[in-house]
mmCIF file of C-alpha atoms in Angstrom:
data_model
loop_
_atom_site.group_PDB
_atom_site.id
_atom_site.type_symbol
_atom_site.label_atom_id
_atom_site.label_comp_id
_atom_site.label_asym_id
_atom_site.label_seq_id
_atom_site.Cartn_x
_atom_site.Cartn_y
_atom_site.Cartn_z
ATOM 1 C CA TRP A 280 347.424 96.672 216.132
ATOM 2 C CA ALA A 281 343.763 97.379 216.760
ATOM 3 C CA ARG A 282 344.331 97.172 220.500
ATOM 4 C CA ARG A 283 347.371 99.420 220.360
ATOM 5 C CA LEU A 284 345.635 101.919 218.143
ATOM 6 C CA GLU A 285 342.575 102.171 220.407
ATOM 7 C CA THR A 286 344.614 104.219 222.870
ATOM 8 C CA ALA A 287 346.680 106.100 220.292
ATOM 9 C CA ASP A 288 344.659 109.297 220.684
ATOM 10 C CA THR A 289 345.615 109.438 224.346
ATOM 11 C CA LEU A 290 349.343 109.370 223.542
ATOM 12 C CA PRO A 291 351.497 112.411 222.942
ATOM 13 C CA GLU A 292 352.388 113.061 219.268
ATOM 14 C CA SER A 293 355.937 111.831 219.478
ATOM 15 C CA PRO A 294 355.081 108.142 220.148
ATOM 16 C CA ARG A 295 351.846 108.317 218.153
ATOM 17 C CA LEU A 296 353.601 109.070 214.841
ATOM 18 C CA PRO A 297 355.807 105.928 214.837
ATOM 19 C CA LEU A 298 352.819 103.864 216.074
ATOM 20 C CA TYR A 299 350.732 104.904 213.079
ATOM 21 C CA GLY A 300 353.668 104.327 210.758
ATOM 22 C CA GLU A 301 354.348 100.851 212.092
ATOM 23 C CA ALA A 302 350.689 99.930 211.943
ATOM 24 C CA ALA A 303 350.515 101.208 208.349
ATOM 25 C CA ASP A 304 353.691 99.348 207.352
ATOM 26 C CA ASP A 305 352.192 96.143 208.761
ATOM 27 C CA ALA A 306 348.907 96.639 206.968
ATOM 28 C CA LEU A 307 350.712 97.355 203.692
ATOM 29 C CA GLY A 308 352.768 94.166 204.187
ATOM 30 C CA LEU A 309 349.541 92.278 204.575
ATOM 31 C CA GLU A 310 348.221 93.976 201.370
ATOM 32 C CA ASP A 311 345.484 95.758 203.268
ATOM 33 C CA THR A 312 346.022 98.977 201.347
ATOM 34 C CA GLN A 313 342.971 100.760 202.696
ATOM 35 C CA ALA A 314 344.015 100.251 206.318
ATOM 36 C CA ALA A 315 347.576 101.173 205.402
ATOM 37 C CA LEU A 316 346.405 104.337 203.683
ATOM 38 C CA ASP A 317 344.253 105.283 206.655
ATOM 39 C CA ARG A 318 347.187 104.880 209.068
ATOM 40 C CA TYR A 319 349.617 106.731 206.808
ATOM 41 C CA GLN A 320 347.156 109.588 206.559
ATOM 42 C CA GLN A 321 346.936 109.701 210.349
ATOM 43 C CA ALA A 322 350.739 109.661 210.468
ATOM 44 C CA TRP A 323 350.914 112.437 207.845
ATOM 45 C CA ALA A 324 348.745 114.697 209.952
ATOM 46 C CA LEU A 325 351.489 114.505 212.573
ATOM 47 C CA ALA A 326 354.494 114.370 210.247
ATOM 48 C CA GLU A 327 353.595 117.217 207.868
ATOM 49 C CA PRO A 328 354.801 119.966 210.265
ATOM 50 C CA LEU A 329 358.167 118.258 210.754
ATOM 51 C CA PRO A 330 361.236 119.379 208.777
ATOM 52 C CA ALA A 331 361.966 117.672 205.498
ATOM 53 C CA SER A 332 365.126 116.129 207.003
ATOM 54 C CA ASN A 333 363.065 114.147 209.552
ATOM 55 C CA PRO A 334 363.141 110.437 208.722
ATOM 56 C CA LEU A 335 359.612 109.911 210.092
ATOM 57 C CA ARG A 336 358.273 112.542 207.672
ATOM 58 C CA ALA A 337 360.111 110.954 204.716
ATOM 59 C CA ARG A 338 358.999 107.436 205.806
ATOM 60 C CA THR A 339 355.393 108.634 205.933
ATOM 61 C CA LEU A 340 355.591 110.146 202.480
ATOM 62 C CA LEU A 341 357.071 106.891 201.166
ATOM 63 C CA GLY A 342 354.191 104.979 202.765
ATOM 64 C CA LEU A 343 351.652 107.281 201.165
ATOM 65 C CA LEU A 344 353.373 106.757 197.788
ATOM 66 C CA GLN A 345 353.157 102.989 198.207
ATOM 67 C CA ALA A 346 349.635 102.730 199.670
ATOM 68 C CA THR A 347 347.836 105.236 197.424
ATOM 69 C CA GLU A 348 346.082 103.401 194.611
ATOM 70 C CA ASP A 349 345.376 106.436 192.450
ATOM 71 C CA PRO A 350 348.479 106.610 190.165
ATOM 72 C CA GLN A 351 348.610 110.368 189.905
ATOM 73 C CA GLU A 352 348.189 110.919 193.635
ATOM 74 C CA SER A 353 350.719 108.217 194.385
ATOM 75 C CA ARG A 354 353.187 109.867 192.004
ATOM 76 C CA ALA A 355 352.599 113.246 193.647
ATOM 77 C CA TRP A 356 353.531 111.782 197.075
ATOM 78 C CA GLY A 357 356.711 110.263 195.617
ATOM 79 C CA LEU A 358 357.747 113.450 193.800
ATOM 80 C CA ARG A 359 357.110 115.455 196.944
ATOM 81 C CA LEU A 360 359.389 113.081 198.919
ATOM 82 C CA LEU A 361 362.135 113.469 196.314
ATOM 83 C CA ALA A 362 361.743 117.257 196.080
ATOM 84 C CA GLU A 363 362.004 117.595 199.881
ATOM 85 C CA MET A 364 365.079 115.356 200.128
ATOM 86 C CA PRO A 365 367.903 117.494 201.612
ATOM 87 C CA ALA A 366 371.134 117.634 199.634
ATOM 88 C CA ASN A 367 373.079 116.436 202.689
ATOM 89 C CA ALA A 368 370.663 113.583 203.460
ATOM 90 C CA ASP A 369 371.928 110.948 205.831
ATOM 91 C CA ALA A 370 372.105 107.275 204.977
ATOM 92 C CA SER A 371 368.657 106.409 206.286
ATOM 93 C CA LEU A 372 367.048 109.192 204.192
ATOM 94 C CA ARG A 373 368.995 108.109 201.077
ATOM 95 C CA LEU A 374 367.597 104.603 201.477
ATOM 96 C CA LEU A 375 364.096 106.010 201.665
ATOM 97 C CA GLN A 376 364.882 108.062 198.613
ATOM 98 C CA ALA A 377 366.025 104.900 196.748
ATOM 99 C CA ARG A 378 362.792 103.179 197.680
ATOM 100 C CA ALA A 379 360.791 106.124 196.407
ATOM 101 C CA GLU A 380 362.764 106.173 193.131
ATOM 102 C CA SER A 381 362.102 102.457 192.683
ATOM 103 C CA SER A 382 358.344 102.815 193.387
ATOM 104 C CA LEU A 383 358.182 105.686 190.929
ATOM 105 C CA ALA A 384 360.064 103.618 188.356
ATOM 106 C CA HIS A 385 357.431 100.905 188.493
ATOM 107 C CA SER A 386 354.587 103.341 187.932
ATOM 108 C CA ALA A 387 356.222 105.712 185.455
ATOM 109 C CA ALA A 388 354.380 106.785 182.290
ATOM 110 C CA SER A 389 357.159 105.748 179.911
ATOM 111 C CA LEU A 390 359.914 103.167 179.718
ATOM 112 C CA ASN A 391 362.575 105.909 179.582
ATOM 113 C CA GLU A 392 361.230 107.500 182.760
ATOM 114 C CA SER A 393 361.128 104.110 184.479
ATOM 115 C CA ILE A 394 364.742 103.546 183.590
ATOM 116 C CA GLU A 395 365.798 106.978 184.842
ATOM 117 C CA HIS A 396 364.109 106.447 188.243
ATOM 118 C CA MET A 397 365.517 102.944 188.627
ATOM 119 C CA GLN A 398 369.029 104.097 187.719
ATOM 120 C CA ARG A 399 368.865 106.680 190.480
ATOM 121 C CA ALA A 400 367.588 104.062 192.953
ATOM 122 C CA LEU A 401 370.393 101.716 191.907
ATOM 123 C CA ALA A 402 373.021 104.405 192.391
ATOM 124 C CA LEU A 403 371.701 105.098 195.892
ATOM 125 C CA TRP A 404 371.652 101.409 196.872
ATOM 126 C CA GLU A 405 375.134 100.812 195.457
ATOM 127 C CA ALA A 406 376.467 103.820 197.344
ATOM 128 C CA ALA A 407 374.878 102.536 200.555
ATOM 129 C CA ASP A 408 376.362 99.096 199.992
ATOM 130 C CA ALA A 409 379.809 100.573 199.359
ATOM 131 C CA ARG A 410 379.857 102.390 202.722
ATOM 132 C CA PRO A 411 380.196 100.397 205.879
ATOM 133 C CA PRO A 412 377.059 100.958 207.953
ATOM 134 C CA ALA A 413 377.254 102.942 211.223
ATOM 135 C CA GLY A 414 376.480 100.835 214.236
ATOM 136 C CA PRO A 415 376.033 97.092 214.366
ATOM 137 C CA PRO A 416 375.684 95.249 211.041
ATOM 138 C CA VAL A 417 372.288 94.221 209.887
ATOM 139 C CA ALA A 418 372.111 90.433 210.100
ATOM 140 C CA THR A 419 371.048 88.534 207.022
ATOM 141 C CA ARG A 420 371.357 84.859 206.289
ATOM 142 C CA SER A 421 374.052 85.419 203.700
ATOM 143 C CA GLY A 422 375.851 88.180 205.550
ATOM 144 C CA LEU A 423 375.143 90.626 202.701
ATOM 145 C CA SER A 424 373.424 93.949 203.349
ATOM 146 C CA PRO A 425 369.777 94.605 202.438
ATOM 147 C CA SER A 426 371.088 97.285 200.045
ATOM 148 C CA PHE A 427 372.999 94.583 198.191
ATOM 149 C CA TYR A 428 369.766 92.708 197.492
ATOM 150 C CA SER A 429 367.879 95.864 196.501
ATOM 151 C CA ALA A 430 370.717 96.791 194.119
ATOM 152 C CA ALA A 431 370.753 93.323 192.614
ATOM 153 C CA THR A 432 366.997 93.439 192.050
ATOM 154 C CA ALA A 433 367.260 96.899 190.496
ATOM 155 C CA ARG A 434 369.976 95.675 188.103
ATOM 156 C CA SER A 435 367.812 92.775 187.025
ATOM 157 C CA VAL A 436 364.808 95.005 186.439
ATOM 158 C CA LEU A 437 366.958 97.552 184.565
ATOM 159 C CA SER A 438 368.377 94.782 182.439
ATOM 160 C CA ARG A 439 364.847 93.627 181.464
ATOM 161 C CA TRP A 440 363.796 97.202 180.700
ATOM 162 C CA ARG A 441 366.958 97.751 178.597
ATOM 163 C CA MET A 442 366.053 94.642 176.577
ATOM 164 C CA GLN A 443 362.583 96.112 176.032
ATOM 165 C CA GLN A 444 364.256 99.350 174.947
ATOM 166 C CA ALA A 445 366.326 97.322 172.485
ATOM 167 C CA GLY A 446 363.137 96.268 170.783
ATOM 168 C CA GLU A 447 362.158 99.946 170.431
ATOM 169 C CA GLY A 448 365.236 101.281 168.687
ATOM 170 C CA ASP A 449 368.852 101.491 169.787
ATOM 171 C CA ALA A 450 369.209 97.727 170.039
ATOM 172 C CA GLN A 451 372.985 97.293 170.297
ATOM 173 C CA GLU A 452 373.659 99.836 173.061
ATOM 174 C CA ALA A 453 370.590 98.705 175.081
ATOM 175 C CA LYS A 454 371.544 95.014 174.830
ATOM 176 C CA GLN A 455 375.110 95.749 175.919
ATOM 177 C CA GLU A 456 373.860 97.744 178.943
ATOM 178 C CA ALA A 457 371.437 94.890 179.839
ATOM 179 C CA GLN A 458 374.302 92.362 179.699
ATOM 180 C CA ARG A 459 376.552 94.629 181.740
ATOM 181 C CA LEU A 460 373.947 94.947 184.449
ATOM 182 C CA LEU A 461 373.455 91.194 184.653
ATOM 183 C CA GLN A 462 377.169 90.603 184.686
ATOM 184 C CA ARG A 463 377.500 92.936 187.678
ATOM 185 C CA ASN A 464 374.966 90.766 189.537
ATOM 186 C CA VAL A 465 376.989 87.690 188.685
ATOM 187 C CA ASP A 466 380.218 89.322 189.718
#
């Protein structure tokens, strides 16, 4: 990435934005959050003028949400992404929205807020899994879509949070919801 980024300033904006985004994604995957944040900020300088419906803009906002270590600033990036999401968002934008909801769920101030964000993420992933994808299918070892795995993980997390909620009050309803979520994963 260092070699490719050395010449990034000489490139036009259109190939530079995805280059910064890919370099940032890679750095974030390697848990180099400072390098990721630097690249996402470079990408944001190019993505900010784009319309809210542009997937590169949304992807950059998601990256800023995930790479920013300050919880309030990270939350602000995520809420901005959600606020900008067009009502008629296409499938790729809805998947970015689901990832933002999930990230916000894990950093929410309260258990109830975490549950609300994760429920929205789950609904988006389940909807994506219910629709056949446009174009060639994404290959996975099991033949199941990536949304399937994201939804299964979200159901497991929600189940655990519902059990925590059961300890805080409405035990019977929360336990039943937790069991229902796990049963959906089994089914």
